[in-house]
Every structure is written in C-alpha cells, then in structure tokens.
Amino acid sequence: DVKVTQSSRYLVKRTGEKVFLECVQDMDHENMFWYRQDPGLGLRLIYFSYDVKMKEKGDIPEGYSVSREKKERFSLILESASTNQTSMYLCASSLGDQETQYFGPGTRLLVL
Amino acid sequence: DQQVKQNSPSLSVQEGRISILNCDYTNSMFDYFLWYKKYPAEGPTFLISISSIKDKNEDGRFTVFLNKSAKHLSLHIVPSQPGDSAVYFCAASYSGTYKYIFGTGTRLKVLA
C-alpha cells in the first residue's frame, strides 16, 4: 500500500518567515511532486523531481524552492512566506512516466 | 491557458441515480487520463484511468468514457451513494512526461 506522508497537516506562519514542508514516500518511487490547491484553480504544479537532486519547475515555481537529497524525501521551501502563499499544499509520488500519482494528506498553510 | 477544463463546479444527484462528471481538454497530444476523488482535508485518491487506445474503462460503479474526436471524457458513477460526495478532478498527460495537468474540479453532492 502506497504511503505518502507530509510533516504537518496545519501550519500557521508569519509573513517573511522561511517555511519548510516535508514529504516522505515509502514506495521507492522515482518521481515526486509538489502542488498547491486553491478554490476554483484546481491543482497547480509547483515543482517536481524525477531523481535524487534532480528537479524541474512546474507551472507556478515563483517564491518556492525544493530539495531532494534522498529518494524518499522531497521538501518544499518558501524562502520568505507571503500571504498569497496561503493554500493547501499537496505532495505526490509516482513510479515513473505516466504512472498514477499517489498523494499525501496535504498541509493547509496559513500565512498571516 | 487551461488545457484541462471541468466546466461544472458543482453537481447534485439523488442517491441511487447516475452521476456524470465531465472533462474537456484542448491538447490533442494527451493520451492518458486519470480521475481522482478528494474529500475535505485529505489528499486526492486515485479512482480510475483510461488510455487513448480505449474509449471506455470500467471499475465497479465507476466508468470512464473517452471521446477523442471531441476531446472529452466523462466519469459515470452508478448507482451514486452519499459517500461519493467529494470533489472530483480529471487529469491528463502525454507520453514522455512525468506531469499531469489537472482540471479545476467538480464538487459532487449525493443527496440521501
């Protein structure tokens, strides 16, 4: 059974803070993804990684960075949190090209 | 530029009746499609997929239909149950990519 876990379910941060969101998968998946979900906008891809230390920008990478030092762990970093980054953040992983993506439970981030 | 569109933000259906959720896409290169279900405060869970070499795929109460000429797919749920009440996302990808493009979602409410 695929398991994707995210470090926090709810997070409240102040504007300007550096924020780390962590994601861990236990299925030895090659690919990992970070999305944000906002009402009326669906899921938008922030960054994805297809191998350790490899990353590619998604559709909305501005204001974010990522780190993948180990295969099972993919971190999303908000260098200086802003109120427009208040959102639900979802991590996913997949085995390979066009494989089903499995999602974590999400982190609801509120930036004040 | 929204390549995957779910034009109905919400849908209400009586328990026991059929639910039909629609999804349109614009990129003719898309050749693999997924449907996900999402409950509040949870990550999306995979429901069913279809490849462009097929026009129909069934899994229990869920059937996905693909009309390539119309660039349209639909998810049928028969019979609908109150536990099906959730937001449904369609997603599309094409060969050689790790990425899926998600629609904006349709909120289904099944009335008891």
Short mmCIF file of C-alpha atoms in Angstrom, two decimals:
data_model
loop_
_atom_site.label_atom_id
_atom_site.label_comp_id
_atom_site.label_asym_id
_atom_site.label_seq_id
_atom_site.Cartn_x
_atom_site.Cartn_y
_atom_site.Cartn_z
CA ASP A 1 0.00 0.00 0.00
CA VAL A 2 1.48 3.31 -1.11
CA LYS A 3 2.07 5.73 1.70
CA VAL A 4 2.87 9.39 1.23
CA THR A 5 3.17 11.41 4.41
CA GLN A 6 3.51 15.13 4.96
CA SER A 7 5.14 16.61 8.00
CA SER A 8 2.27 18.84 9.10
CA ARG A 9 -1.47 18.92 8.50
CA TYR A 10 -1.87 22.56 9.53
CA LEU A 11 0.68 25.32 9.74
CA VAL A 12 0.45 29.00 10.64
CA LYS A 13 3.36 31.24 9.73
CA ARG A 14 4.11 34.97 9.64
CA THR A 15 4.93 36.96 6.51
CA GLY A 16 8.64 36.82 5.77
CA GLU A 17 9.28 33.55 7.61
CA LYS A 18 11.11 30.70 5.93
CA VAL A 19 8.82 27.68 5.74
CA PHE A 20 9.73 24.05 5.19
CA LEU A 21 7.18 21.46 4.10
CA GLU A 22 8.39 17.89 4.07
CA CYS A 23 7.08 14.89 2.19
CA VAL A 24 8.11 11.26 2.53
CA GLN A 25 7.08 8.28 0.41
CA ASP A 26 7.76 4.66 1.22
CA MET A 27 7.29 3.04 -2.21
CA ASP A 28 10.69 3.70 -3.77
CA HIS A 29 9.03 5.97 -6.34
CA GLU A 30 11.28 7.84 -8.76
CA ASN A 31 9.10 10.92 -9.15
CA MET A 32 7.84 13.33 -6.54
CA PHE A 33 5.68 16.41 -6.95
CA TRP A 34 4.51 19.46 -5.05
CA TYR A 35 1.14 21.03 -5.88
CA ARG A 36 -0.97 23.73 -4.38
CA GLN A 37 -4.73 23.59 -4.41
CA ASP A 38 -6.81 26.74 -4.39
CA PRO A 39 -10.59 27.11 -4.81
CA GLY A 40 -11.56 27.40 -8.46
CA LEU A 41 -7.99 26.79 -9.64
CA GLY A 42 -7.63 23.06 -9.11
CA LEU A 43 -4.20 21.54 -8.53
CA ARG A 44 -1.28 23.52 -9.85
CA LEU A 45 2.19 22.03 -10.10
CA ILE A 46 4.91 23.95 -8.26
CA TYR A 47 7.94 21.70 -8.73
CA PHE A 48 8.69 18.10 -9.46
CA SER A 49 11.68 15.82 -9.11
CA TYR A 50 12.44 12.76 -11.24
CA ASP A 51 15.53 11.62 -9.33
CA VAL A 52 17.62 12.47 -6.31
CA LYS A 53 19.00 16.01 -6.60
CA MET A 54 17.09 16.50 -9.87
CA LYS A 55 14.26 18.98 -10.08
CA GLU A 56 12.20 20.81 -12.63
CA LYS A 57 9.97 23.83 -12.35
CA GLY A 58 6.27 23.32 -12.65
CA ASP A 59 3.70 25.90 -13.63
CA ILE A 60 3.99 28.21 -10.60
CA PRO A 61 7.53 27.95 -9.13
CA GLU A 62 7.92 31.61 -8.17
CA GLY A 63 8.55 32.08 -4.46
CA TYR A 64 9.33 28.41 -3.90
CA SER A 65 12.34 26.12 -3.98
CA VAL A 66 12.73 22.39 -3.43
CA SER A 67 15.25 19.90 -2.19
CA ARG A 68 15.58 16.18 -2.81
CA GLU A 69 18.64 14.79 -1.07
CA LYS A 70 17.21 11.29 -0.61
CA LYS A 71 14.92 9.33 -2.89
CA GLU A 72 12.11 9.06 -0.36
CA ARG A 73 12.05 12.70 0.76
CA PHE A 74 11.06 15.85 -1.12
CA SER A 75 10.98 19.21 0.62
CA LEU A 76 9.23 22.39 -0.43
CA ILE A 77 10.71 25.64 0.83
CA LEU A 78 9.05 29.01 0.95
CA GLU A 79 12.04 31.32 1.21
CA SER A 80 10.03 34.28 2.53
CA ALA A 81 6.39 33.44 3.09
CA SER A 82 3.77 35.84 1.77
CA THR A 83 0.02 35.98 2.33
CA ASN A 84 -0.67 34.87 -1.25
CA GLN A 85 1.02 31.59 -0.41
CA THR A 86 -1.80 30.69 1.95
CA SER A 87 -3.06 27.47 0.43
CA MET A 88 -3.39 23.70 0.64
CA TYR A 89 -0.10 22.06 -0.33
CA LEU A 90 -0.16 18.53 -1.68
CA CYS A 91 2.76 16.21 -2.22
CA ALA A 92 2.56 13.24 -4.61
CA SER A 93 4.80 10.48 -5.88
CA SER A 94 4.76 8.12 -8.85
CA LEU A 95 6.80 5.18 -10.05
CA GLY A 96 7.61 6.56 -13.48
CA ASP A 97 6.47 8.22 -16.66
CA GLN A 98 2.66 8.45 -16.87
CA GLU A 99 2.24 6.30 -13.77
CA THR A 100 -0.52 7.07 -11.29
CA GLN A 101 0.38 9.74 -8.78
CA TYR A 102 -0.30 9.00 -5.11
CA PHE A 103 -0.98 11.93 -2.85
CA GLY A 104 -0.26 12.74 0.75
CA PRO A 105 -2.95 14.15 3.06
CA GLY A 106 -1.98 17.76 2.41
CA THR A 107 -0.72 20.65 4.52
CA ARG A 108 -3.00 23.61 5.00
CA LEU A 109 -0.73 26.64 5.33
CA LEU A 110 -1.94 29.99 6.61
CA VAL A 111 0.43 32.94 6.24
CA LEU A 112 -0.50 35.93 8.39
CA ASP B 1 -4.40 28.69 -20.74
CA GLN B 2 -6.43 25.92 -19.16
CA GLN B 3 -5.66 22.74 -21.10
CA VAL B 4 -7.99 20.60 -18.97
CA LYS B 5 -11.38 22.02 -18.11
CA GLN B 6 -14.15 20.92 -15.81
CA ASN B 7 -16.87 23.40 -16.62
CA SER B 8 -19.29 22.36 -13.90
CA PRO B 9 -18.05 23.49 -10.49
CA SER B 10 -20.75 21.53 -8.72
CA LEU B 11 -23.32 18.80 -9.25
CA SER B 12 -26.12 17.42 -7.05
CA VAL B 13 -27.59 13.96 -7.60
CA GLN B 14 -30.09 11.82 -5.73
CA GLU B 15 -28.82 8.68 -4.08
CA GLY B 16 -29.18 5.68 -6.40
CA ARG B 17 -29.17 7.76 -9.57
CA ILE B 18 -26.34 8.20 -12.06
CA SER B 19 -23.71 10.91 -11.59
CA ILE B 20 -21.97 12.15 -14.73
CA LEU B 21 -18.90 14.32 -14.36
CA ASN B 22 -17.42 15.89 -17.47
CA CYS B 23 -13.95 16.96 -18.51
CA ASP B 24 -12.74 18.64 -21.71
CA TYR B 25 -9.19 19.03 -22.92
CA THR B 26 -7.55 21.04 -25.65
CA ASN B 27 -4.18 19.32 -26.21
CA SER B 28 -4.52 16.51 -28.76
CA MET B 29 -1.22 15.04 -27.55
CA PHE B 30 -2.81 13.91 -24.28
CA ASP B 31 -3.02 10.14 -24.33
CA TYR B 32 -3.60 9.11 -20.73
CA PHE B 33 -6.24 10.33 -18.33
CA LEU B 34 -6.97 9.86 -14.64
CA TRP B 35 -9.83 10.66 -12.31
CA TYR B 36 -9.23 11.45 -8.65
CA LYS B 37 -11.62 11.90 -5.76
CA LYS B 38 -10.86 14.31 -2.93
CA TYR B 39 -12.54 14.62 0.44
CA PRO B 40 -12.06 17.80 2.51
CA ALA B 41 -8.77 17.93 4.43
CA GLU B 42 -7.47 14.84 2.61
CA GLY B 43 -5.26 14.29 -0.40
CA PRO B 44 -6.76 13.17 -3.72
CA THR B 45 -7.16 9.43 -4.15
CA PHE B 46 -6.90 7.71 -7.50
CA LEU B 47 -10.18 6.38 -8.90
CA ILE B 48 -9.83 5.19 -12.46
CA SER B 49 -7.74 5.76 -15.58
CA ILE B 50 -8.08 5.42 -19.32
CA SER B 51 -5.60 5.27 -22.16
CA SER B 52 -6.32 6.91 -25.50
CA ILE B 53 -6.32 3.49 -27.19
CA LYS B 54 -9.58 2.76 -25.38
CA ASP B 55 -12.91 4.54 -25.31
CA LYS B 56 -14.22 3.03 -22.10
CA ASN B 57 -12.91 1.64 -18.85
CA GLU B 58 -14.97 0.20 -16.00
CA ASP B 59 -14.22 -0.46 -12.37
CA GLY B 60 -17.21 -1.43 -10.29
CA ARG B 61 -19.61 1.51 -10.05
CA PHE B 62 -17.20 3.79 -11.93
CA THR B 63 -16.91 4.01 -15.71
CA VAL B 64 -14.83 6.47 -17.67
CA PHE B 65 -15.66 7.25 -21.30
CA LEU B 66 -13.24 8.91 -23.71
CA ASN B 67 -14.29 10.66 -26.91
CA LYS B 68 -11.04 11.59 -28.62
CA SER B 69 -12.61 13.40 -31.53
CA ALA B 70 -14.49 15.68 -29.14
CA LYS B 71 -11.54 15.83 -26.71
CA HIS B 72 -13.97 14.94 -23.95
CA LEU B 73 -14.06 12.43 -21.15
CA SER B 74 -16.69 11.67 -18.59
CA LEU B 75 -16.92 9.74 -15.34
CA HIS B 76 -20.13 7.86 -14.64
CA ILE B 77 -20.98 6.70 -11.13
CA VAL B 78 -23.84 4.21 -10.94
CA PRO B 79 -25.52 3.99 -8.51
CA SER B 80 -24.46 7.13 -6.67
CA GLN B 81 -24.03 6.86 -2.91
CA PRO B 82 -23.76 9.56 -0.21
CA GLY B 83 -20.14 8.51 0.37
CA ASP B 84 -19.37 9.57 -3.20
CA SER B 85 -19.86 13.20 -2.17
CA ALA B 86 -16.45 14.76 -2.82
CA VAL B 87 -14.54 16.90 -5.30
CA TYR B 88 -13.57 15.04 -8.48
CA PHE B 89 -10.56 16.03 -10.56
CA CYS B 90 -9.67 14.83 -14.02
CA ALA B 91 -6.03 14.86 -15.07
CA ALA B 92 -4.29 14.36 -18.40
CA SER B 93 -0.78 13.58 -19.55
CA TYR B 94 1.08 12.61 -22.70
CA SER B 95 3.82 10.10 -23.41
CA GLY B 96 7.29 11.05 -22.33
CA THR B 97 6.23 13.30 -19.50
CA TYR B 98 6.04 12.84 -15.77
CA LYS B 99 3.49 15.61 -15.42
CA TYR B 100 -0.26 15.58 -15.24
CA ILE B 101 -2.40 18.61 -15.95
CA PHE B 102 -5.35 18.78 -13.58
CA GLY B 103 -8.78 20.26 -14.11
CA THR B 104 -10.31 22.65 -11.60
CA GLY B 105 -12.57 20.00 -10.07
CA THR B 106 -16.29 19.33 -9.75
CA ARG B 107 -17.92 19.10 -6.34
CA LEU B 108 -20.40 16.22 -6.31
CA LYS B 109 -23.10 16.09 -3.68
CA VAL B 110 -25.16 12.92 -3.45
CA LEU B 111 -28.41 13.53 -1.63
CA ALA B 112 -29.83 10.79 0.59
#
